mmCIF file with all atom_site columns, C-alpha atoms in Angstrom:
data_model
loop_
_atom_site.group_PDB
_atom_site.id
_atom_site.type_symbol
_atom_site.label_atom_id
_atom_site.label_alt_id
_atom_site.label_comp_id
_atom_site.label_asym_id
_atom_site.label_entity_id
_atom_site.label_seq_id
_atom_site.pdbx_PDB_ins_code
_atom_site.Cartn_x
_atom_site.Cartn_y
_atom_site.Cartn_z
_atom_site.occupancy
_atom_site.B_iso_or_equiv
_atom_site.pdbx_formal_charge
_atom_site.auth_seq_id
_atom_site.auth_comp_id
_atom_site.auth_asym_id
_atom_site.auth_atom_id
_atom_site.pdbx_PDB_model_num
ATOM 1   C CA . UNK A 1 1   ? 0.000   0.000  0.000   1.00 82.00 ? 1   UNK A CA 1
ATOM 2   C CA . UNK A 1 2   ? 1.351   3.639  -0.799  1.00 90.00 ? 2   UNK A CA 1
ATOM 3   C CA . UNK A 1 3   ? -0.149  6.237  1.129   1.00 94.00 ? 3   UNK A CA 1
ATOM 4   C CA . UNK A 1 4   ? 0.060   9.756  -0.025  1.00 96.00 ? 4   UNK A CA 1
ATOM 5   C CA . UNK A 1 5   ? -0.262  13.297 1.486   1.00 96.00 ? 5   UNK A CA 1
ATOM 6   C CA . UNK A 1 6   ? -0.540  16.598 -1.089  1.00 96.00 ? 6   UNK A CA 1
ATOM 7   C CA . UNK A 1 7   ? -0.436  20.022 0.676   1.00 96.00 ? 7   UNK A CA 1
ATOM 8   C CA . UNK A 1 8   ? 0.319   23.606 -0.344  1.00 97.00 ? 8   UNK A CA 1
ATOM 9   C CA . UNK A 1 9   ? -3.231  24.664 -2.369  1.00 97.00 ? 9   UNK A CA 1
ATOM 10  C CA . UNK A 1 10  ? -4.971  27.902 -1.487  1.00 98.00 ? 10  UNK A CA 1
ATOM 11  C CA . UNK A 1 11  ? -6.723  31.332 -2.773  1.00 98.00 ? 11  UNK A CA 1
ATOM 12  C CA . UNK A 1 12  ? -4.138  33.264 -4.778  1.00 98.00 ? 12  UNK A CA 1
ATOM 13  C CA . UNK A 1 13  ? -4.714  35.957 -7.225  1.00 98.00 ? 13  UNK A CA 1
ATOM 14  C CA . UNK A 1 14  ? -4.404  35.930 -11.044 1.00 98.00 ? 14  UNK A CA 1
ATOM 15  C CA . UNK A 1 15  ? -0.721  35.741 -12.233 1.00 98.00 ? 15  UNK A CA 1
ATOM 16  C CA . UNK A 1 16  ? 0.631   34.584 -8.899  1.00 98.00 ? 16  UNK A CA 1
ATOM 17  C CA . UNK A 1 17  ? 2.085   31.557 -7.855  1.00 98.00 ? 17  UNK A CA 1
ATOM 18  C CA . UNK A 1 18  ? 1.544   27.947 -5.637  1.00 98.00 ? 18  UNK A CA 1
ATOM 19  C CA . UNK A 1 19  ? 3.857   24.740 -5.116  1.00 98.00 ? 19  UNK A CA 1
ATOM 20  C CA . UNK A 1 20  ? 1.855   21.711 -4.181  1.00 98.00 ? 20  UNK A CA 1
ATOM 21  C CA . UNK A 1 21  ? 3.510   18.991 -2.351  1.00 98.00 ? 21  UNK A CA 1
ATOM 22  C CA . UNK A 1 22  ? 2.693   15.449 -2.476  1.00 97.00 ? 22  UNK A CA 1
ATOM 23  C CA . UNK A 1 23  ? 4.737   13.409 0.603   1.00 95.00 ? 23  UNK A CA 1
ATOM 24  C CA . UNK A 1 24  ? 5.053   9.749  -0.168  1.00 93.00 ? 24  UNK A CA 1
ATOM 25  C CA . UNK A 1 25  ? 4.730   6.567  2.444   1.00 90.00 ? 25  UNK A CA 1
ATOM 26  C CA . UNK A 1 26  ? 6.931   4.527  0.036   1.00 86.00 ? 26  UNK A CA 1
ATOM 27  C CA . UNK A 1 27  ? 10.520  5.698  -2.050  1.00 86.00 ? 27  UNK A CA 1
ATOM 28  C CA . UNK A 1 28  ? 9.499   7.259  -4.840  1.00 83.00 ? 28  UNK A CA 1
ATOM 29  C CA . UNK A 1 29  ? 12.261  5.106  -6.343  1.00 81.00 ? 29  UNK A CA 1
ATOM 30  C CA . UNK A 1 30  ? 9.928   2.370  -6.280  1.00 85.00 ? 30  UNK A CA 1
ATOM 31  C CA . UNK A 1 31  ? 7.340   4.321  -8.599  1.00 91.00 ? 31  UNK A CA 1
ATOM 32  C CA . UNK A 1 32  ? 6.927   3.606  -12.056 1.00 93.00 ? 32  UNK A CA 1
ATOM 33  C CA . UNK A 1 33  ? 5.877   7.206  -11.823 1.00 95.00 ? 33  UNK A CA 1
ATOM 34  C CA . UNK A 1 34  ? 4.216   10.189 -9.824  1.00 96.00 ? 34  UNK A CA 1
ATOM 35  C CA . UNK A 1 35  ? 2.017   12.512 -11.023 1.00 97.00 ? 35  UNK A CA 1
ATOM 36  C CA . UNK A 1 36  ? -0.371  15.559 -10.734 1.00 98.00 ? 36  UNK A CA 1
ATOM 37  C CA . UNK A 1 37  ? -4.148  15.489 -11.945 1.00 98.00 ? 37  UNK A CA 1
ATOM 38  C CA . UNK A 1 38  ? -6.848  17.258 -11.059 1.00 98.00 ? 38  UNK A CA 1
ATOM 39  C CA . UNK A 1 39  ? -10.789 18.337 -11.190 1.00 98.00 ? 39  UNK A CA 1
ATOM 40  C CA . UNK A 1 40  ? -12.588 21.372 -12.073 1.00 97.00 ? 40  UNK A CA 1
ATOM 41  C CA . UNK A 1 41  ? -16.699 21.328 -10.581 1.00 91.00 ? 41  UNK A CA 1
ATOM 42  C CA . UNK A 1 42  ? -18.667 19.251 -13.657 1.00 93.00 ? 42  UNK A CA 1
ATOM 43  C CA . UNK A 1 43  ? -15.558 18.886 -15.877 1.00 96.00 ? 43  UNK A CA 1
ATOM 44  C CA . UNK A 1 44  ? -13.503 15.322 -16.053 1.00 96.00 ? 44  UNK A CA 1
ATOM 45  C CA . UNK A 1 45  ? -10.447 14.908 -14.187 1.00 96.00 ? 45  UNK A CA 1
ATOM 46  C CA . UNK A 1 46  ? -7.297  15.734 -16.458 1.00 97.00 ? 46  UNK A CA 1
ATOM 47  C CA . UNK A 1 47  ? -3.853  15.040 -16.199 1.00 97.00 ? 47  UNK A CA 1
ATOM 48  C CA . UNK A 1 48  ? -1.034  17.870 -15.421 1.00 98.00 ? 48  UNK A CA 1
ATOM 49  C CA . UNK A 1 49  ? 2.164   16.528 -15.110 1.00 98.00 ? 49  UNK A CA 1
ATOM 50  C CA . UNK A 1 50  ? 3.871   13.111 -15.080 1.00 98.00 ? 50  UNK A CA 1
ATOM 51  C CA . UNK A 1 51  ? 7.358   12.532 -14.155 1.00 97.00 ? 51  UNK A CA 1
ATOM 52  C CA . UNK A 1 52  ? 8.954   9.077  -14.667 1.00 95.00 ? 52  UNK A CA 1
ATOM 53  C CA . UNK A 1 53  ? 11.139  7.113  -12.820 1.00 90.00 ? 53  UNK A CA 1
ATOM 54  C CA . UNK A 1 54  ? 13.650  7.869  -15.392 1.00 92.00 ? 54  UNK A CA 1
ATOM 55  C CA . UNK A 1 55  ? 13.276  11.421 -14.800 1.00 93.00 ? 55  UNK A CA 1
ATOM 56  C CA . UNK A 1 56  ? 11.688  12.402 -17.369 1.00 96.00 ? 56  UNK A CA 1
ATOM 57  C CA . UNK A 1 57  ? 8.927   14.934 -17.417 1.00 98.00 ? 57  UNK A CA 1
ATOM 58  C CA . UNK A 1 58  ? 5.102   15.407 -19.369 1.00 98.00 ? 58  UNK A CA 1
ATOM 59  C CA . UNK A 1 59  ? 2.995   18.016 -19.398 1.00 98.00 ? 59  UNK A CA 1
ATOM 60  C CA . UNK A 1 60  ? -0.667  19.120 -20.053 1.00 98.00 ? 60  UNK A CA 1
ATOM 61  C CA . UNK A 1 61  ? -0.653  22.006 -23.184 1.00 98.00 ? 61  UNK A CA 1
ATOM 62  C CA . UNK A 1 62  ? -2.358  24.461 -20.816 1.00 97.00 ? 62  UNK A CA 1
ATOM 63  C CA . UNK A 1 63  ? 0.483   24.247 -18.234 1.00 98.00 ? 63  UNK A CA 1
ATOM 64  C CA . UNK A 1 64  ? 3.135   23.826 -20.337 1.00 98.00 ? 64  UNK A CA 1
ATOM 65  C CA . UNK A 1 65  ? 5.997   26.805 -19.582 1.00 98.00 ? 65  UNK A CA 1
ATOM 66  C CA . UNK A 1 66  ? 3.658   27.708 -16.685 1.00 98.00 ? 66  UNK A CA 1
ATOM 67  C CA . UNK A 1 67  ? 4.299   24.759 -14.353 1.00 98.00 ? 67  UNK A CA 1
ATOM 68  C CA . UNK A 1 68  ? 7.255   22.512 -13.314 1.00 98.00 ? 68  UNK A CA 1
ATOM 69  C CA . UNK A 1 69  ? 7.461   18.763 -11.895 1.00 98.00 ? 69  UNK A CA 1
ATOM 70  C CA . UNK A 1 70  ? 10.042  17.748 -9.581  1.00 97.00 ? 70  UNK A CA 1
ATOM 71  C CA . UNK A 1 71  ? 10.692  15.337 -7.224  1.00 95.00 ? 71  UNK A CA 1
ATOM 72  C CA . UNK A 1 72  ? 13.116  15.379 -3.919  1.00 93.00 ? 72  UNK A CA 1
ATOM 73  C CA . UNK A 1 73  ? 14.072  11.841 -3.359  1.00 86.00 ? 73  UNK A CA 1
ATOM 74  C CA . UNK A 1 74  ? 15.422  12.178 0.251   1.00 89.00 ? 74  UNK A CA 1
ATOM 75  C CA . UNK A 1 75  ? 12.361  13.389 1.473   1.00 90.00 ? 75  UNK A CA 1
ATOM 76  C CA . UNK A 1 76  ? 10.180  11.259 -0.826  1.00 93.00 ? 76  UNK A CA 1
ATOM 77  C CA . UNK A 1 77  ? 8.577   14.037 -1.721  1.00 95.00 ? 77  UNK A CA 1
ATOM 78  C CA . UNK A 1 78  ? 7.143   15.100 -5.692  1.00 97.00 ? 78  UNK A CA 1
ATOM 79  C CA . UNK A 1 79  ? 6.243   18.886 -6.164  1.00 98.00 ? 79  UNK A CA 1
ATOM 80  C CA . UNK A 1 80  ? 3.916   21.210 -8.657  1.00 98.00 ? 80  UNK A CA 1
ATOM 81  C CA . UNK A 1 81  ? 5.316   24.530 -8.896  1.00 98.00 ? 81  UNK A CA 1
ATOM 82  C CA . UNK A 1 82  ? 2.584   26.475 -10.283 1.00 98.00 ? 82  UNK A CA 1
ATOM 83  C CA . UNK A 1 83  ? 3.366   29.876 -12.111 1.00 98.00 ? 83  UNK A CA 1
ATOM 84  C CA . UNK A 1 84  ? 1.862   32.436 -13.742 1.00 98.00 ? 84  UNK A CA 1
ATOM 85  C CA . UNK A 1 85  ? -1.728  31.322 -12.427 1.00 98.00 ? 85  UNK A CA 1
ATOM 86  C CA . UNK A 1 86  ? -5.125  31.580 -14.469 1.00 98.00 ? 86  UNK A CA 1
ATOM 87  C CA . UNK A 1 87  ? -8.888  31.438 -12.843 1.00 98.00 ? 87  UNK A CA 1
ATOM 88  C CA . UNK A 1 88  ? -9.468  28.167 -15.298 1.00 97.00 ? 88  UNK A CA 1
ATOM 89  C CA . UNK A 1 89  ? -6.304  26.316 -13.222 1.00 98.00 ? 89  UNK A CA 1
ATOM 90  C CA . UNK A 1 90  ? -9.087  26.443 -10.397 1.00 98.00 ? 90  UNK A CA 1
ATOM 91  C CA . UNK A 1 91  ? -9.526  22.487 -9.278  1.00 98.00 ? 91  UNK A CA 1
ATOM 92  C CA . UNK A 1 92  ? -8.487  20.275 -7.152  1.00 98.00 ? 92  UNK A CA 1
ATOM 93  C CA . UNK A 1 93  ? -5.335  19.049 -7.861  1.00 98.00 ? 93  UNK A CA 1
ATOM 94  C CA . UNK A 1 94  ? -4.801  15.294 -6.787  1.00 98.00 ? 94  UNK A CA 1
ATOM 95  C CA . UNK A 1 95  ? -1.238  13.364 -6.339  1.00 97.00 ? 95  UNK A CA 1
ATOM 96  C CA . UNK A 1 96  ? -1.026  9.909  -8.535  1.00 97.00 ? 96  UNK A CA 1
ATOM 97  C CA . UNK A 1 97  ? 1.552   7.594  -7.727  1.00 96.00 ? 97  UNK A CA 1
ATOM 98  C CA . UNK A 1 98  ? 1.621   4.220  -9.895  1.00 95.00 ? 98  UNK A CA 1
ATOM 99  C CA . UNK A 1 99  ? 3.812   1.163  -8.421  1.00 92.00 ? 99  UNK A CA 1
ATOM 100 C CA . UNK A 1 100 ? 4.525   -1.702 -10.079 1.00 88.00 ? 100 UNK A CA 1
ATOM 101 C CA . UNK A 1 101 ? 3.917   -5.039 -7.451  1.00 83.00 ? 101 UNK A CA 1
ATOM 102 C CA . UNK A 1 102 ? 3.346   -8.026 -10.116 1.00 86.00 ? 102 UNK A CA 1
ATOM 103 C CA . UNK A 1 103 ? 0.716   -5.766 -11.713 1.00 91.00 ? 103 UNK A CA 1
ATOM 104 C CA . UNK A 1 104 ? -0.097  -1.964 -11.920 1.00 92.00 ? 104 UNK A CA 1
ATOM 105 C CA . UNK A 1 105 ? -1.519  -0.077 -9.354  1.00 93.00 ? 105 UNK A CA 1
ATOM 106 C CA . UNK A 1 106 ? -2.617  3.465  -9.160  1.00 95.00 ? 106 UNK A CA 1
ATOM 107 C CA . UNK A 1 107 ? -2.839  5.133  -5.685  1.00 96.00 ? 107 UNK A CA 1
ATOM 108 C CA . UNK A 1 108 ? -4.463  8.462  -5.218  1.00 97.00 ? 108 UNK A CA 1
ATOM 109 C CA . UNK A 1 109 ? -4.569  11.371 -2.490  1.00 97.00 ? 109 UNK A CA 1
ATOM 110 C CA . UNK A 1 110 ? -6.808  12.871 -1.040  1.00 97.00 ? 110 UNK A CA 1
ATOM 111 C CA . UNK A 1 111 ? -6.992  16.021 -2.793  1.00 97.00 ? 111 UNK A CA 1
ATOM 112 C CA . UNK A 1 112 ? -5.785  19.739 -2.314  1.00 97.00 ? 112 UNK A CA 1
ATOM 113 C CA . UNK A 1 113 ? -7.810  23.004 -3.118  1.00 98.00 ? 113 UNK A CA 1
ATOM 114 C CA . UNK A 1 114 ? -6.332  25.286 -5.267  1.00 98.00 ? 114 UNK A CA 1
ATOM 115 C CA . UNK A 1 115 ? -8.662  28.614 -6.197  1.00 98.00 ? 115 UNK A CA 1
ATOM 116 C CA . UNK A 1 116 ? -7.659  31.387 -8.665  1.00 98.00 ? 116 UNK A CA 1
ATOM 117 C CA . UNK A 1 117 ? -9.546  34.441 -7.857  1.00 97.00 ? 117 UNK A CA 1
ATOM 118 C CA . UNK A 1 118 ? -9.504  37.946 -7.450  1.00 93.00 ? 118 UNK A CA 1
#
């Protein structure tokens, strides 16, 4: 089982700026890959970032050269660094981490808040 904890959403104002944090129960080493999705009111949940136990990186087009993956493997820890902020980013963002035990699995957390608005 990997357990996972996001944190940093909020209110912030048009143009500003937000890093999410996603703490892992589990090395992140063990991850096929983490990732960042998330889920306007009545719209389908959409993916934002993926970045691959290679290192490699993926990125919605509406985030691209707005927002930045990256990953701190002492702490186990992946990040969204979220620039340059538009009232449509408004969702909640949700942490995906998929592990690899004899089959894929996809774990999910719980969800952080984040709310463009002036």
């Amino acid at each position: 089982q990997v357990q996972l904890v996001e944190s940093g959403g909020g209110l912030v104002q048009p143009g500003g700026s937000l890093r999410l944090s996603c703490g892992t129960s589990k090395s992140i080493f063990s991850m096929i890959s983490m990732g960042w999705y998330r889920q306007a009111p009545g719209k389908q949940r959409e993916l934002v970032a993926i970045i691959a136990h290679t290192g490699s990186t993926n990125y919605a087009d509406s985030v691209k050269g707005r927002f930045t993956i990256s990953r701190d493997n002492a702490q186990n820890t992946v990040f969204l660094q979220m620039n340059s902020l538009k009232p449509e980013d408004t969702a909640i963002y949700y942490c995906n981490a998929r592990q690899l035990l004899g089959y894929v699995r996809d774990y999910w957390g719980q969800g952080t808040q984040v709310t463009v608005s002036s």
